mmCIF file of C-alpha atoms in Angstrom:
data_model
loop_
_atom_site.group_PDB
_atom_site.id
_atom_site.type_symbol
_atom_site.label_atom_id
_atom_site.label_comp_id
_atom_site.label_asym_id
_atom_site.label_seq_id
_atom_site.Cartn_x
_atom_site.Cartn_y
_atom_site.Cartn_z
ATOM 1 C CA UNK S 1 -39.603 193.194 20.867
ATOM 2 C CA UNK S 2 -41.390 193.691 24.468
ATOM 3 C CA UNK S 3 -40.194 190.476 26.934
ATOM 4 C CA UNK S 4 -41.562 190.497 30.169
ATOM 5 C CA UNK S 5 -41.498 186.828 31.424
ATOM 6 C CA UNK S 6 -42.413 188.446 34.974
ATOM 7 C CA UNK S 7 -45.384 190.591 34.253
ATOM 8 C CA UNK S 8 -46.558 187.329 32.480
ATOM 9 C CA UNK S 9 -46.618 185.240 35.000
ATOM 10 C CA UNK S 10 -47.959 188.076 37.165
ATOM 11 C CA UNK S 11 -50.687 188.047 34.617
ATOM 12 C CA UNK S 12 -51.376 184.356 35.231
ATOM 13 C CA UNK S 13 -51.446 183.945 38.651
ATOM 14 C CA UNK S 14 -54.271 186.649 38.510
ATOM 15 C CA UNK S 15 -56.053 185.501 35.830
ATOM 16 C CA UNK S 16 -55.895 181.528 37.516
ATOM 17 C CA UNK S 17 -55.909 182.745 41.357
ATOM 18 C CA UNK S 18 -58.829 185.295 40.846
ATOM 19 C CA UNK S 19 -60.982 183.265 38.501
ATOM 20 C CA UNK S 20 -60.843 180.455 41.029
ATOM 21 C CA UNK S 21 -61.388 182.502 43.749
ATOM 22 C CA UNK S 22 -64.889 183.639 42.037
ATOM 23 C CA UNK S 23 -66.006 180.128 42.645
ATOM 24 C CA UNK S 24 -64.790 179.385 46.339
ATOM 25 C CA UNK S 25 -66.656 182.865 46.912
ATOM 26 C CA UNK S 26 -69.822 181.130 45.702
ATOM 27 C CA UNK S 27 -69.318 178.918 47.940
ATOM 28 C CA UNK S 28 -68.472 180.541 50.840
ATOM 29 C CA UNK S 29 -72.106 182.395 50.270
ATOM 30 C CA UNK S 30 -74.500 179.438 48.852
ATOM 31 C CA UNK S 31 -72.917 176.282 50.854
ATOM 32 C CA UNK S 32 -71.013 173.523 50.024
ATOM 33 C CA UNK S 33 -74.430 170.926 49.696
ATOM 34 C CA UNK S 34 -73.982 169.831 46.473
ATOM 35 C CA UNK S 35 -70.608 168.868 47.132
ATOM 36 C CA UNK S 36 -71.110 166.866 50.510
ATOM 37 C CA UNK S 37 -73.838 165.186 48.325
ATOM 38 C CA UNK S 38 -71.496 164.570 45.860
ATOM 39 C CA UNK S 39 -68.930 162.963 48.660
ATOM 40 C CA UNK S 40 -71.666 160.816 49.910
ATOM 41 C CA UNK S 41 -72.671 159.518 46.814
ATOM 42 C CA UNK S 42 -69.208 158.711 46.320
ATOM 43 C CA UNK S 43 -68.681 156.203 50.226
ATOM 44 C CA UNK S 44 -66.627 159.590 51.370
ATOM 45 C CA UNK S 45 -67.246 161.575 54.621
ATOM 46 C CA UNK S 46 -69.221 164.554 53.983
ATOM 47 C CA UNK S 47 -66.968 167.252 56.391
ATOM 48 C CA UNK S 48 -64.284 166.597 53.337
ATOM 49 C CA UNK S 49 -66.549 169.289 51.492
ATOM 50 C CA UNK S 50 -64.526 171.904 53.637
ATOM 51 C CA UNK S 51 -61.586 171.155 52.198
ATOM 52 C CA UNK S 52 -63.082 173.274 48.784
ATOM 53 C CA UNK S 53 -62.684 176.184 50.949
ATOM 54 C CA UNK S 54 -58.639 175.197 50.523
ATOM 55 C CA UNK S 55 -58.423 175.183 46.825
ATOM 56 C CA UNK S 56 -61.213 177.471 46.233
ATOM 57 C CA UNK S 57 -60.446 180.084 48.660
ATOM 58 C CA UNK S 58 -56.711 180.056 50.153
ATOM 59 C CA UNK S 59 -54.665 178.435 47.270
ATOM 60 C CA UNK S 60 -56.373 180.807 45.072
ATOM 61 C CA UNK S 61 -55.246 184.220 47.841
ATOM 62 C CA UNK S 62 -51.598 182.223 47.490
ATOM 63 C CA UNK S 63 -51.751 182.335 44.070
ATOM 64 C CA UNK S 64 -52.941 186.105 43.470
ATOM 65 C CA UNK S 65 -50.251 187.289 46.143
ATOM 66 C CA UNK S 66 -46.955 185.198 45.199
ATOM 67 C CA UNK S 67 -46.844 183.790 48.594
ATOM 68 C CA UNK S 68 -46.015 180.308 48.863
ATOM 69 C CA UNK S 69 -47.325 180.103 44.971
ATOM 70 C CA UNK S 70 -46.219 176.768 43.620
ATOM 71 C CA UNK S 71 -47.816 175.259 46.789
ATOM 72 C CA UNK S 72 -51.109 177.143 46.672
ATOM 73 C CA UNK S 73 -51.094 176.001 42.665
ATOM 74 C CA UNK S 74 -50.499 172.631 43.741
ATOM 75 C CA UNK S 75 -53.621 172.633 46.166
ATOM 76 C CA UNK S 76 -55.552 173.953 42.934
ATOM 77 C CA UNK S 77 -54.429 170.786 41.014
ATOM 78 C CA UNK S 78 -55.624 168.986 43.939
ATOM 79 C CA UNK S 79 -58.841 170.601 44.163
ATOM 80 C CA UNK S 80 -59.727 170.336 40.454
ATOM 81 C CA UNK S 81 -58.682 166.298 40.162
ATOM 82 C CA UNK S 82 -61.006 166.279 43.357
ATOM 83 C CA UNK S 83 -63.913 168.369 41.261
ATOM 84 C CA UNK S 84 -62.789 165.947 37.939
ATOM 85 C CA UNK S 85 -63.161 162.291 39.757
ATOM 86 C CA UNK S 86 -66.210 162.961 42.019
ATOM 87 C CA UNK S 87 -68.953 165.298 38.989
ATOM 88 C CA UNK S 88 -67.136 165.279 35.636
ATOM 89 C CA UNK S 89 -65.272 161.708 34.618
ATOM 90 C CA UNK S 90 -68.497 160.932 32.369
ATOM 91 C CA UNK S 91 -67.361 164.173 30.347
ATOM 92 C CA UNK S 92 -63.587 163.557 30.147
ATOM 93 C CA UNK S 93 -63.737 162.636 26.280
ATOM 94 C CA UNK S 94 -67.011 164.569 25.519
ATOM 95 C CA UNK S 95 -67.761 167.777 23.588
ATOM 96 C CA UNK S 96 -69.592 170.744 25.017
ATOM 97 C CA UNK S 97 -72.360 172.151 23.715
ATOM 98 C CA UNK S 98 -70.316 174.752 21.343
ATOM 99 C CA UNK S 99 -68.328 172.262 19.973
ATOM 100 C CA UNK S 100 -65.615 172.664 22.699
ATOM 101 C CA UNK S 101 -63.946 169.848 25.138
ATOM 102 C CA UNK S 102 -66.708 169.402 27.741
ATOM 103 C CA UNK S 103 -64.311 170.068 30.512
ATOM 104 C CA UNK S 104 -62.581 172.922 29.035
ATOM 105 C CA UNK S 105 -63.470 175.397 32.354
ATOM 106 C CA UNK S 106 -61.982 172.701 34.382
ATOM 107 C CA UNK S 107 -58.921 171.765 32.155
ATOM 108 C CA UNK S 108 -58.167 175.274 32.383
ATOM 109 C CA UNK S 109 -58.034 175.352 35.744
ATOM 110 C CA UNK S 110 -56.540 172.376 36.184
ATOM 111 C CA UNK S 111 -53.286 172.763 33.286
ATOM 112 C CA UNK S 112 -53.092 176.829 34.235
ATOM 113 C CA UNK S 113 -52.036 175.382 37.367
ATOM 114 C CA UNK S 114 -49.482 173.017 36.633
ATOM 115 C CA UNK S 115 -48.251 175.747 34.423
ATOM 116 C CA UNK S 116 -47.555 178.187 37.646
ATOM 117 C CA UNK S 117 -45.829 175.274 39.446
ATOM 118 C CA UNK S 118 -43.402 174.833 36.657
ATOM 119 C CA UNK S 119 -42.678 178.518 35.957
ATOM 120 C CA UNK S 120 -43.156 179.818 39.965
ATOM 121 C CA UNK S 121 -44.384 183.538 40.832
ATOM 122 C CA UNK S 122 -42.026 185.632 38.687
ATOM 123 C CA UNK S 123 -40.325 188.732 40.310
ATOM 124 C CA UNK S 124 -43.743 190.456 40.813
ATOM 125 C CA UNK S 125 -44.917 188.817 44.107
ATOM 126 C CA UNK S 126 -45.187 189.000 47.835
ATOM 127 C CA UNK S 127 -41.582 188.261 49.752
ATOM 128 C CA UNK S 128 -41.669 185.809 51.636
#
């Protein structure tokens, strides 16, 4: 039987890290508006919006390169509870439109990452 436990985890920390990364890269390009709204709406200070660029953007990089990786998939635990509390608590115990979980893009995320804090970067990483 094949066992790689390493290329596994190499193959999450890609699949988590560069998925995530798609959507900091979004907003990197379109703005981070609809989230300072969202802050707002919310009694928070709007400059807290940069702090997507953290969890979307670096702890994503982190993740992908095994450098500092429990940490950068802590920030992305962070960043989705953030992303859960502020747009999506009305759709916690909801099903999607396919007959899915409603959150089921952000429970990824967010359960992928507690995942890579429990099992670490593997042997395939950067050294650091």
């Amino acid at each position: 039987m094949l066992e790689n436990a390493d290329l596994g985890k190499l193959i999450i920390r890609l699949t988590l890290g560069g998925l995530m990364l798609f959507h900091g890269i979004a907003k990197l390009l379109n703005g981070i508006g609809f989230i300072e709204g969202q802050l707002a709406g919310h009694g928070l200070p709007a400059f807290l919006a940069y702090g997507v660029f953290i969890g979307e953007l670096i702890a994503p990089l982190m993740v992908i390169l095994g450098y500092q990786t429990r940490i950068g998939a802590l920030l992305i635990v962070f960043n989705m509870l953030v992303a859960i509390a502020l747009v999506h608590t009305h759709q916690l115990l909801t099903l999607g439109g396919s007959g899915g979980w409603a959150l089921e893009l952000q429970g990824f995320f967010l359960f992928t990452a507690v995942a890579v804090i429990f099992l670490g970067p593997g042997r395939y990483k950067l050294k650091n």
